[in-house]
Coordinates of C-alpha atoms in Angstrom, one line a residue:
Chain A
M1 CA -11.4 -24.7 2.0
S2 CA -13.1 -22.2 4.4
T3 CA -12.4 -18.6 3.9
Y4 CA -12.5 -18.2 7.7
A5 CA -9.5 -20.4 8.3
F6 CA -7.8 -19.0 5.1
M7 CA -8.1 -15.4 6.4
R8 CA -7.1 -16.2 9.9
W9 CA -4.0 -17.8 8.5
L10 CA -3.3 -14.8 6.2
E11 CA -3.6 -12.5 9.1
S12 CA -0.8 -14.3 11.0
T13 CA 1.6 -14.1 8.1
P14 CA 4.1 -11.5 9.6
S15 CA 4.6 -13.5 12.7
R16 CA 5.3 -16.7 10.6
Y17 CA 7.4 -14.9 8.1
D18 CA 10.9 -15.5 9.6
R19 CA 10.3 -19.2 10.2
G20 CA 9.1 -19.5 6.6
M21 CA 12.1 -17.8 5.1
H22 CA 14.4 -19.8 7.3
L23 CA 12.9 -23.2 6.0
L24 CA 12.9 -22.0 2.5
S25 CA 16.5 -20.9 2.4
R26 CA 17.4 -24.0 4.4
G27 CA 18.9 -21.8 7.2
R28 CA 21.0 -19.8 4.9
M29 CA 19.0 -16.5 5.0
S30 CA 20.4 -15.6 8.4
R31 CA 23.9 -15.9 7.1
V32 CA 22.8 -13.5 4.2
Y33 CA 21.7 -10.9 6.8
D34 CA 25.0 -11.2 8.5
R35 CA 26.9 -10.9 5.2
V36 CA 25.0 -7.8 4.1
A37 CA 25.6 -6.2 7.5
E38 CA 29.3 -7.1 7.3
L39 CA 29.6 -5.3 4.0
A40 CA 27.5 -2.3 4.9
A41 CA 27.4 -1.7 8.6
G42 CA 30.0 -0.6 11.3
P43 CA 30.1 1.4 14.5
G44 CA 28.5 4.8 14.1
L45 CA 27.5 4.3 10.5
R46 CA 24.0 5.3 9.4
V47 CA 22.3 2.6 7.5
L48 CA 19.0 2.5 5.7
D49 CA 17.3 -0.9 5.0
V50 CA 14.8 -0.5 2.3
G51 CA 11.8 -3.0 2.5
C52 CA 13.1 -4.3 5.8
G53 CA 10.1 -6.6 6.5
T54 CA 10.6 -8.2 9.9
G55 CA 14.0 -6.5 10.3
G56 CA 16.6 -9.3 9.9
V57 CA 19.0 -7.2 8.0
T58 CA 18.3 -4.0 10.0
L59 CA 19.0 -5.7 13.3
A60 CA 22.1 -7.4 11.9
C61 CA 23.4 -4.0 11.0
A62 CA 22.6 -2.5 14.4
A63 CA 24.5 -5.5 16.0
R64 CA 27.6 -4.3 14.3
G65 CA 27.2 -0.8 16.0
A66 CA 25.2 1.0 13.2
E67 CA 22.5 3.5 13.5
A68 CA 20.0 1.4 11.4
V69 CA 16.8 2.7 10.0
G70 CA 14.3 -0.1 8.8
L71 CA 11.7 1.0 6.4
D72 CA 8.8 -0.9 5.2
R73 CA 5.2 -0.3 3.8
D74 CA 3.7 -3.0 5.8
A75 CA 2.9 -2.1 9.4
G76 CA 2.3 -5.8 10.3
M77 CA 5.8 -6.7 9.4
L78 CA 7.2 -3.7 11.3
E79 CA 5.2 -4.8 14.4
V80 CA 7.0 -8.1 14.2
A81 CA 10.3 -6.3 13.7
A82 CA 9.8 -3.9 16.6
A83 CA 9.0 -6.7 19.0
K84 CA 12.5 -8.2 18.5
P85 CA 15.1 -7.2 21.0
A86 CA 17.3 -4.4 19.9
P87 CA 21.0 -4.9 20.0
A88 CA 23.1 -3.4 22.7
D89 CA 25.6 -1.5 20.5
G90 CA 23.9 0.2 17.6
S91 CA 20.3 1.6 17.4
V92 CA 17.3 0.8 15.3
E93 CA 14.3 3.0 14.1
W94 CA 11.4 1.5 12.3
V95 CA 9.6 3.7 9.7
E96 CA 6.4 2.9 7.8
L97 CA 7.1 4.1 4.4
G98 CA 7.1 3.0 0.7
A99 CA 10.4 2.7 -1.1
A100 CA 9.1 5.4 -3.4
E101 CA 8.7 7.8 -0.5
I102 CA 12.2 7.9 0.8
E103 CA 12.8 11.4 -0.4
D104 CA 9.9 12.6 1.8
R105 CA 11.5 11.6 4.9
F106 CA 15.3 11.6 4.4
D107 CA 17.5 14.3 3.1
P108 CA 20.2 13.7 0.4
E109 CA 23.7 12.5 1.6
T110 CA 22.5 11.5 5.0
F111 CA 23.4 7.7 5.0
D112 CA 26.7 5.8 4.9
S113 CA 25.1 2.7 3.6
V114 CA 21.7 1.5 2.0
V115 CA 20.9 -2.1 2.2
S116 CA 18.0 -4.2 0.9
C117 CA 17.1 -7.9 1.0
L118 CA 14.4 -9.4 -1.1
A119 CA 12.7 -6.1 -1.8
F120 CA 14.0 -5.0 -5.3
S121 CA 12.6 -8.2 -6.9
E122 CA 9.1 -7.0 -5.7
M123 CA 9.4 -3.8 -7.7
S124 CA 8.5 -3.1 -11.2
P125 CA 11.5 -2.1 -13.4
Q126 CA 10.3 1.6 -13.3
E127 CA 10.0 1.5 -9.5
R128 CA 13.4 -0.2 -9.2
A129 CA 15.0 2.5 -11.3
Y130 CA 13.3 5.3 -9.5
V131 CA 14.2 3.9 -6.0
L132 CA 17.9 3.3 -7.1
G133 CA 18.1 6.9 -8.1
I134 CA 16.7 8.2 -4.9
V135 CA 18.8 6.0 -2.6
H136 CA 21.9 7.0 -4.7
D137 CA 21.2 10.6 -3.7
R138 CA 20.5 9.7 -0.1
L139 CA 24.0 8.2 0.2
R140 CA 27.0 10.3 1.2
P141 CA 29.7 10.3 -1.6
G142 CA 31.6 7.0 -1.3
G143 CA 28.6 5.5 0.5
R144 CA 27.8 1.9 0.0
L145 CA 24.7 0.0 -1.5
V146 CA 24.2 -3.6 -0.8
I147 CA 21.4 -5.6 -2.3
A148 CA 20.6 -9.2 -1.6
D149 CA 18.0 -10.8 -3.9
E150 CA 16.9 -13.7 -5.8
V151 CA 18.3 -14.1 -9.4
E152 CA 18.5 -16.7 -12.0
P153 CA 21.6 -18.9 -11.9
T154 CA 24.2 -18.2 -14.5
G155 CA 25.1 -21.8 -15.6
A156 CA 22.7 -23.3 -18.3
G157 CA 22.2 -26.5 -16.2
A158 CA 21.6 -24.7 -13.0
R159 CA 19.2 -22.2 -14.7
L160 CA 17.1 -25.1 -16.2
L161 CA 16.9 -26.7 -12.8
Y162 CA 15.9 -23.4 -11.2
R163 CA 13.2 -22.9 -13.8
L164 CA 11.9 -26.4 -13.3
L165 CA 11.8 -25.9 -9.5
R166 CA 10.2 -22.4 -9.9
I167 CA 6.5 -23.6 -9.7
P168 CA 6.9 -25.9 -6.7
M169 CA 9.2 -23.3 -5.0
T170 CA 6.6 -20.6 -5.6
V171 CA 3.9 -22.6 -4.1
A172 CA 6.1 -23.5 -1.1
T173 CA 7.1 -20.0 -0.7
W174 CA 3.4 -18.8 -0.7
L175 CA 2.3 -21.5 1.7
L176 CA 5.1 -20.6 4.1
T177 CA 5.3 -16.9 3.8
Q178 CA 2.3 -15.7 1.7
K179 CA 4.9 -13.7 -0.4
T180 CA 5.8 -14.5 -3.9
T181 CA 9.5 -14.1 -4.8
H182 CA 10.7 -13.5 -8.3
P183 CA 14.2 -13.5 -9.7
V184 CA 15.3 -9.9 -10.4
H185 CA 16.4 -9.2 -13.9
G186 CA 19.0 -6.6 -14.9
L187 CA 19.7 -5.6 -11.4
T188 CA 23.5 -4.9 -12.2
D189 CA 22.6 -2.7 -15.1
A190 CA 19.9 -0.8 -13.3
V191 CA 22.5 -0.1 -10.4
R192 CA 25.1 1.1 -12.8
Q193 CA 22.6 3.3 -14.6
A194 CA 21.7 4.8 -11.2
G195 CA 25.2 6.2 -11.1
F196 CA 26.8 3.6 -8.8
A197 CA 30.4 2.2 -9.3
N198 CA 32.7 -0.4 -8.0
I199 CA 30.0 -3.1 -8.5
D200 CA 30.8 -6.5 -6.9
E201 CA 28.7 -9.5 -6.8
E202 CA 28.9 -12.7 -4.8
R203 CA 26.6 -15.7 -4.9
P204 CA 25.9 -17.4 -1.6
W205 CA 24.0 -20.0 -3.8
P206 CA 23.4 -20.1 -7.5
A207 CA 20.0 -18.5 -7.5
F208 CA 20.9 -15.6 -5.0
V209 CA 23.1 -12.6 -5.3
I210 CA 24.5 -10.2 -2.9
L211 CA 25.5 -7.1 -5.0
S212 CA 27.6 -4.3 -3.4
A213 CA 28.3 -0.9 -5.1
R214 CA 29.5 2.4 -4.2
R215 CA 28.3 6.0 -4.9
P216 CA 31.4 7.6 -6.4
S217 CA 33.2 10.0 -4.2
Chain B
M1 CA -6.3 -17.4 -24.9
K2 CA -8.1 -14.4 -23.1
L3 CA -11.1 -16.6 -22.7
L4 CA -9.0 -19.4 -21.1
D5 CA -7.4 -16.7 -18.8
S6 CA -10.8 -15.4 -17.8
I7 CA -12.0 -18.9 -17.0
F8 CA -9.0 -19.7 -15.0
D9 CA -9.1 -16.4 -13.1
T10 CA -12.8 -16.9 -12.3
A11 CA -12.5 -20.5 -11.1
F12 CA -9.4 -19.7 -9.0
R13 CA -10.2 -16.2 -8.0
F14 CA -9.2 -16.7 -4.4
L15 CA -5.6 -16.9 -5.4
P16 CA -3.5 -13.9 -6.4
H17 CA -3.1 -13.2 -10.2
R18 CA -0.7 -10.4 -10.8
S19 CA -0.8 -8.3 -13.9
K20 CA 1.8 -5.8 -15.0
T21 CA 1.8 -2.4 -13.1
G22 CA 2.2 0.9 -14.7
L23 CA 0.3 3.4 -16.9
F24 CA -1.6 2.0 -19.8
P25 CA -3.8 3.8 -22.5
I26 CA -7.4 2.7 -23.1
G27 CA -8.7 4.0 -26.4
D28 CA -6.8 7.1 -27.6
P29 CA -6.0 9.2 -24.4
D30 CA -4.4 12.6 -24.7
R31 CA -2.8 15.1 -22.1
S32 CA -6.2 15.9 -20.7
S33 CA -7.6 12.5 -20.4
P34 CA -8.7 11.1 -16.9
V35 CA -6.2 8.9 -14.9
I36 CA -8.1 5.9 -13.4
V37 CA -6.4 3.9 -10.7
T38 CA -7.0 0.2 -10.1
G39 CA -5.1 -2.8 -8.6
N40 CA -3.1 -5.4 -10.6
Y41 CA -5.5 -8.3 -10.2
T42 CA -5.7 -9.7 -13.7
L43 CA -9.5 -10.0 -13.6
T44 CA -10.0 -6.6 -12.3
V45 CA -7.7 -5.1 -15.0
R46 CA -9.5 -7.0 -17.7
R47 CA -13.0 -5.9 -16.4
V48 CA -12.1 -2.3 -15.8
S49 CA -10.5 -2.2 -19.3
K50 CA -13.7 -3.7 -20.8
A51 CA -15.9 -1.3 -18.8
L52 CA -14.0 1.5 -20.4
Q53 CA -14.1 0.4 -23.9
G54 CA -15.2 3.4 -26.1
E55 CA -13.5 5.9 -23.5
D56 CA -10.3 7.6 -24.0
V57 CA -8.6 7.2 -20.6
W58 CA -5.3 6.4 -18.8
L59 CA -5.3 3.3 -16.6
L60 CA -2.8 3.5 -13.7
V61 CA -2.3 -0.1 -12.5
T62 CA -0.9 -0.1 -9.1
D63 CA 0.6 -3.1 -7.2
S64 CA -2.2 -4.7 -5.1
R65 CA 0.0 -7.9 -5.0
G66 CA -2.3 -9.5 -7.6
I67 CA -5.3 -9.3 -5.3
N68 CA -8.6 -7.6 -6.1
V69 CA -8.9 -4.0 -4.8
W70 CA -11.3 -4.5 -1.9
C71 CA -9.6 -7.5 -0.5
A72 CA -6.2 -6.0 -1.0
A73 CA -7.1 -2.7 0.6
G74 CA -8.8 -4.4 3.6
G75 CA -5.8 -6.7 4.0
G76 CA -3.1 -4.1 3.9
H77 CA -1.9 -5.2 0.5
L78 CA -3.1 -2.0 -1.3
T79 CA -2.4 1.2 0.5
H80 CA -1.6 4.8 -0.2
H81 CA 2.1 3.8 -0.5
D82 CA 1.3 1.8 -3.6
V83 CA -0.6 4.6 -5.1
I84 CA 2.1 7.1 -4.4
A85 CA 4.7 4.6 -5.9
A86 CA 2.5 4.3 -9.0
V87 CA 2.2 8.1 -9.6
R88 CA 5.9 8.6 -9.0
T89 CA 7.3 5.7 -11.0
S90 CA 4.9 5.4 -14.0
Q91 CA 5.8 8.7 -15.5
V92 CA 2.1 9.7 -15.5
A93 CA 3.2 13.3 -14.8
D94 CA 4.9 13.4 -18.2
R95 CA 1.9 12.0 -20.1
V96 CA -0.9 14.4 -18.8
D97 CA -1.2 18.0 -18.1
H98 CA -3.5 17.7 -15.1
Q99 CA -3.0 16.3 -11.6
E100 CA -6.2 14.5 -11.0
L101 CA -6.5 10.8 -10.0
I102 CA -9.7 8.7 -9.8
L103 CA -9.4 6.1 -7.1
P104 CA -11.5 3.0 -6.8
Q105 CA -14.0 3.6 -4.0
L106 CA -13.4 0.1 -2.6
S107 CA -9.8 0.9 -2.0
A108 CA -10.8 3.4 0.8
T109 CA -10.2 0.8 3.5
G110 CA -6.5 0.8 2.8
V111 CA -5.8 3.9 0.6
E112 CA -5.7 7.1 2.7
R113 CA -6.7 9.8 0.1
N114 CA -5.1 12.7 2.0
R115 CA -1.8 10.9 2.2
V116 CA -1.9 10.3 -1.5
E117 CA -2.6 14.0 -2.1
E118 CA 0.1 15.3 0.4
A119 CA 2.9 13.0 -1.1
T120 CA 2.1 13.5 -4.8
G121 CA 0.4 16.9 -5.0
W122 CA -2.3 15.3 -7.1
H123 CA -6.0 15.7 -6.2
A124 CA -7.7 12.4 -5.8
T125 CA -11.5 11.7 -6.3
W126 CA -13.3 8.6 -5.4
G127 CA -14.7 6.8 -8.4
P128 CA -17.7 4.6 -8.2
V129 CA -17.7 1.0 -6.7
H130 CA -18.4 -0.8 -9.8
A131 CA -16.2 -0.4 -12.9
T132 CA -19.3 -0.6 -15.1
D133 CA -20.4 2.7 -13.7
L134 CA -17.1 4.5 -14.7
P135 CA -18.4 5.8 -18.1
A136 CA -21.4 7.4 -16.5
F137 CA -19.2 8.7 -13.7
L138 CA -16.9 10.3 -16.3
R139 CA -19.8 11.8 -18.4
R140 CA -21.2 13.4 -15.2
G141 CA -17.9 15.3 -14.8
R142 CA -16.4 12.8 -12.3
H143 CA -19.4 12.6 -10.1
A144 CA -21.0 9.4 -8.7
V145 CA -24.6 9.4 -7.8
R146 CA -25.7 7.7 -4.6
E147 CA -26.5 4.4 -6.0
E148 CA -23.1 4.1 -7.6
R149 CA -21.4 4.5 -4.0
A150 CA -23.2 1.2 -2.7
V151 CA -22.0 -2.4 -3.6
R152 CA -24.4 -4.5 -5.6
F153 CA -24.3 -8.3 -5.6
P154 CA -26.3 -9.2 -8.7
M155 CA -26.9 -12.9 -9.8
S156 CA -23.9 -12.7 -12.2
D157 CA -21.6 -11.9 -9.3
R158 CA -23.2 -14.3 -7.0
L159 CA -22.7 -17.2 -9.5
Q160 CA -19.2 -16.2 -9.8
M161 CA -18.7 -16.6 -6.1
A162 CA -20.3 -20.0 -6.2
V163 CA -17.8 -20.9 -8.9
M164 CA -15.0 -19.7 -6.7
W165 CA -16.2 -22.0 -3.9
T166 CA -16.9 -25.1 -6.0
A167 CA -13.8 -24.9 -8.3
P168 CA -11.4 -26.0 -5.5
M169 CA -13.7 -27.7 -3.2
V170 CA -15.7 -30.0 -5.5
P171 CA -12.7 -31.8 -7.1
I172 CA -11.1 -32.4 -3.8
L173 CA -14.4 -33.8 -2.3
W174 CA -15.0 -35.7 -5.6
L175 CA -11.5 -37.5 -5.2
I176 CA -12.3 -38.4 -1.5
L177 CA -15.7 -39.7 -2.5
W178 CA -14.3 -41.7 -5.3
A179 CA -11.7 -43.3 -3.0
I180 CA -14.3 -44.2 -0.5
S181 CA -17.2 -45.5 -2.7
G182 CA -16.3 -45.5 -6.4
P183 CA -17.1 -43.3 -9.5
L184 CA -20.9 -43.0 -9.5
P185 CA -21.4 -41.9 -5.9
A186 CA -18.4 -39.5 -6.4
V187 CA -20.1 -37.9 -9.4
V188 CA -23.5 -37.7 -7.7
G189 CA -22.0 -36.3 -4.5
A190 CA -20.0 -33.7 -6.5
V191 CA -23.1 -32.6 -8.5
A192 CA -25.1 -32.4 -5.3
I193 CA -22.6 -30.2 -3.5
T194 CA -22.3 -28.1 -6.7
A195 CA -26.1 -27.6 -6.6
I196 CA -26.2 -26.7 -2.9
V197 CA -23.5 -23.9 -3.4
L198 CA -25.2 -22.6 -6.5
G199 CA -28.6 -22.7 -4.8
L200 CA -27.1 -20.8 -1.7
F201 CA -25.7 -18.0 -3.8
A202 CA -28.5 -17.8 -6.3
G203 CA -31.0 -17.5 -3.5
M204 CA -28.9 -15.4 -1.3
P205 CA -31.0 -12.2 -1.2
W206 CA -34.0 -14.2 0.1
L207 CA -32.2 -16.3 2.6
P208 CA -31.9 -15.2 6.3
L209 CA -28.3 -16.4 6.7
R210 CA -27.2 -14.0 9.5
T211 CA -30.2 -14.6 11.8
H212 CA -31.0 -17.3 14.2
R213 CA -32.8 -19.1 11.2
G214 CA -29.4 -19.4 9.4
L215 CA -28.9 -22.9 10.7
L216 CA -32.3 -23.9 9.4
V217 CA -31.3 -22.4 5.8
Y218 CA -28.2 -24.5 5.7
G219 CA -30.0 -27.5 6.9
G220 CA -32.6 -26.9 4.2
L221 CA -30.0 -26.7 1.5
A222 CA -28.2 -29.8 2.7
L223 CA -31.5 -31.6 2.6
A224 CA -32.3 -30.3 -0.9
G225 CA -29.0 -31.4 -2.2
F226 CA -29.5 -34.7 -0.7
A227 CA -33.0 -35.1 -2.3
F228 CA -31.5 -34.0 -5.7
G229 CA -28.7 -36.6 -5.4
A230 CA -31.2 -39.3 -4.3
A231 CA -33.2 -38.5 -7.5
L232 CA -30.0 -38.9 -9.5
F233 CA -29.2 -42.3 -7.9
T234 CA -32.8 -43.3 -8.7
A235 CA -32.4 -42.3 -12.3
A236 CA -29.1 -44.4 -12.5
G237 CA -30.8 -47.3 -10.8
A238 CA -28.3 -47.1 -7.9
L239 CA -30.4 -46.1 -4.9
T240 CA -28.7 -48.2 -2.2
T241 CA -28.4 -47.5 1.5
R242 CA -24.6 -47.2 1.3
N243 CA -24.9 -44.7 -1.5
L244 CA -27.4 -42.6 0.3
I245 CA -25.1 -42.5 3.4
V246 CA -22.2 -41.4 1.3
L247 CA -24.4 -38.7 -0.3
A248 CA -25.6 -37.4 3.0
A249 CA -22.1 -37.2 4.5
A250 CA -21.0 -35.3 1.3
C251 CA -24.0 -32.9 1.5
V252 CA -23.3 -32.2 5.2
V253 CA -19.5 -31.6 4.7
G254 CA -20.0 -29.4 1.6
T255 CA -22.6 -27.4 3.2
G256 CA -20.6 -27.1 6.3
I257 CA -17.5 -25.9 4.6
V258 CA -19.4 -23.2 2.8
S259 CA -21.3 -22.1 5.8
V260 CA -18.2 -21.4 7.9
D261 CA -17.7 -17.9 6.3
V262 CA -20.0 -17.6 3.3
A263 CA -20.4 -13.9 4.4
G264 CA -16.9 -13.2 3.7
S265 CA -17.4 -13.9 0.0
T266 CA -20.3 -11.5 -0.4
P267 CA -20.1 -7.7 -0.3
L268 CA -23.3 -7.4 1.8
L269 CA -22.4 -9.1 5.0
S270 CA -19.4 -8.6 7.4
S271 CA -17.2 -11.5 7.3
S272 CA -17.3 -14.1 10.1
V273 CA -13.6 -13.9 10.2
N274 CA -13.8 -10.9 12.3
P275 CA -15.6 -10.7 15.8
S276 CA -19.1 -9.4 15.5
D277 CA -19.4 -7.8 18.9
F278 CA -18.3 -4.3 17.7
R279 CA -19.8 -1.3 15.8
V280 CA -18.9 1.9 14.2
E281 CA -19.3 4.7 16.6
L282 CA -19.7 8.4 15.5
L283 CA -18.2 11.1 17.8
V284 CA -20.7 13.9 16.9
D285 CA -18.6 16.5 18.7
R286 CA -15.7 15.9 16.3
C287 CA -17.6 15.7 13.1
T288 CA -17.3 18.8 11.1
G289 CA -19.3 17.6 8.2
A290 CA -16.5 16.8 5.8
A291 CA -18.6 13.8 4.7
Q292 CA -15.7 11.9 3.4
C293 CA -17.3 8.8 5.2
V294 CA -20.5 9.2 3.1
L295 CA -18.5 9.1 -0.1
V296 CA -16.6 5.9 0.8
C297 CA -19.3 4.0 2.6
P298 CA -20.1 1.0 0.2
R299 CA -23.4 0.2 2.2
D300 CA -25.1 3.5 2.4
V301 CA -24.9 3.6 6.2
L302 CA -24.2 7.3 6.5
V303 CA -25.9 10.5 5.4
M304 CA -24.9 14.0 5.6
N305 CA -27.5 16.2 7.5
G306 CA -27.2 19.6 5.9
H307 CA -29.2 21.4 8.6
V308 CA -26.8 20.7 11.2
H309 CA -23.8 20.1 9.0
K310 CA -23.1 16.7 10.7
V311 CA -23.0 13.2 9.4
E312 CA -25.4 10.7 10.7
I313 CA -25.5 6.9 11.0
V314 CA -28.9 6.2 9.6
R315 CA -28.6 2.5 8.5
P316 CA -26.5 0.7 11.0
A317 CA -27.9 -2.6 10.3
N318 CA -26.3 -2.3 6.7
C319 CA -22.8 -1.8 8.1
I320 CA -20.3 -4.5 7.2
L321 CA -17.5 -3.1 9.5
C322 CA -15.1 -2.5 6.5
G323 CA -13.6 0.5 8.3
A324 CA -13.4 2.8 5.1
C325 CA -15.3 5.6 6.9
I326 CA -12.9 5.4 9.9
V327 CA -9.8 5.4 7.7
Q328 CA -11.0 8.5 5.6
C329 CA -12.4 10.8 8.3
P330 CA -10.1 13.8 8.5
E331 CA -11.3 14.6 12.0
D332 CA -11.0 11.1 13.6
A333 CA -14.7 11.3 14.3
L334 CA -15.3 7.6 13.7
R335 CA -14.0 4.5 15.4
F336 CA -14.9 1.0 16.4
R337 CA -16.6 0.3 19.7
F338 CA -16.9 -3.2 21.2
D339 CA -20.1 -4.1 23.0
D340 CA -18.1 -4.4 26.2
G341 CA -17.0 -0.7 26.0
R342 CA -13.5 -1.1 24.6
V343 CA -12.7 1.1 21.5
V344 CA -10.3 0.8 18.7
E345 CA -9.0 4.3 17.6
P346 CA -8.6 5.3 14.0
A347 CA -4.8 5.3 14.2
T348 CA -5.0 1.6 14.8
I349 CA -7.4 1.0 11.9
R350 CA -5.2 2.8 9.6
R351 CA -2.1 0.9 10.6
T352 CA -3.7 -2.6 10.6
R353 CA -6.8 -2.0 8.5
L354 CA -9.0 -5.1 8.7
N355 CA -5.9 -7.2 8.7
L356 CA -4.8 -8.5 12.1
L357 CA -8.3 -7.5 13.5
G358 CA -8.0 -10.4 15.8
K359 CA -4.8 -8.8 17.2
R360 CA -6.2 -5.4 17.5
T361 CA -6.5 -6.0 21.2
I362 CA -2.9 -4.7 21.4
D363 CA -4.3 -1.2 20.9
V364 CA -7.8 -1.5 22.2
T365 CA -8.3 0.9 25.1

């Protein structure tokens, strides 16, 4: 394998990311974006998307009339996001920032919702706890947190099948997106420990969760 | 188990291997012990830890996506965002009384030192290029001498790179050769290709790979591999025309694959992935003599001229266009200039680093 071709291919990752995720999720990811937006966004609401990548969730929120802010550490991903057409109703702003730097840019209690898709599973448990604490404080009292991410299925049979498919799926994911996804463990507890309440979970498919919670009023 | 891990990591080092991130003690560190930053590539963490045996330090492992520090920093996978996240989320501030970080010098293409300092309040120093120089660096009071600021590519490292090439390539070519012509030519072909790659990396300091004679070098290597294979066929009593044709094809294909971007797997040459028609340009009027560029250049290209308090590019031929000097200059006094006059400003380099270089035309003025 030539490193030349390999590096060229790596360079083009952001522009291929959406197509890869669409294939891997068998078309379900765009429905996840819409569902997250349905739970978190509305006309005039200010929404922060943590780890927005190519902006799927951010734009879905803006399409519902929200003032959406997409935050990501990866400038390449943000370039792809910024090149997408902005919705007519809401507004979008793209910010290059790490999840652990939210407090440097945004004041407490300035967002109605915080959303995140496939970003918390990329964090270490310490980083996850830290970021949840920070976003809790950025939300207005009563504000909503919505996290969509990969998890292990609950049923024993489904979990066994999921674990058997992990290696081939990891290879496929890396080939298509040059990302590695991991199931996130202990997300519900971490959200609760950060001070959130009214935690609801739904599973669009067994190995994926959409968790919503509220900062108590 | 550790030996197996090392063998696996070395053979497949072109793939990411993630280790745990966070703060780890080496030896018996206390509240005044140094904090050394590295990436979470398993091989790196293991080697840095080994180099620091006998020292009492904290190792702050940041998320470089399981990629080695230099490649991760150059590709945008290890940036100041990751170092800031590590400082804030690892509880390092609760474990030490100082606010001093030692950053790996090779992370300078991606980690903006001043952004780390602004966001964390910690002072960051560039450590040496090679982990093996860390103990001496610490003994000198966190000071690297000039030789420690330059990348070295000793035989042991060159042979590891040869293994990195042969581990995935040879088995695949061996299977193809087996399918075409059976077991013996497959083994001889695989051995010949391995010998070519080993010879290339072992002899690299003396081979003019990036000159007009580069093609002759590769031709010579393919020929030497072919001769070696022919000798093996002779020893096995299987010197037939068909076998020699298969062997010749194997040698040409193997050499061809390696020759596409052998430069990219050495620290001494700029990768063929990027265009080669651009140079680092120094805007002398902007230079204030901060000399951050001198500290981070891994090829000893720049020096500080104390008389005029300006930096000078003294060894341009050494430059591998890594961009570290451009990223770190506080005055934006360095940038890339293409031979046709177009320039790439520091802001673009900081945003895309070496990643997406092929797409930098977006911002080239």
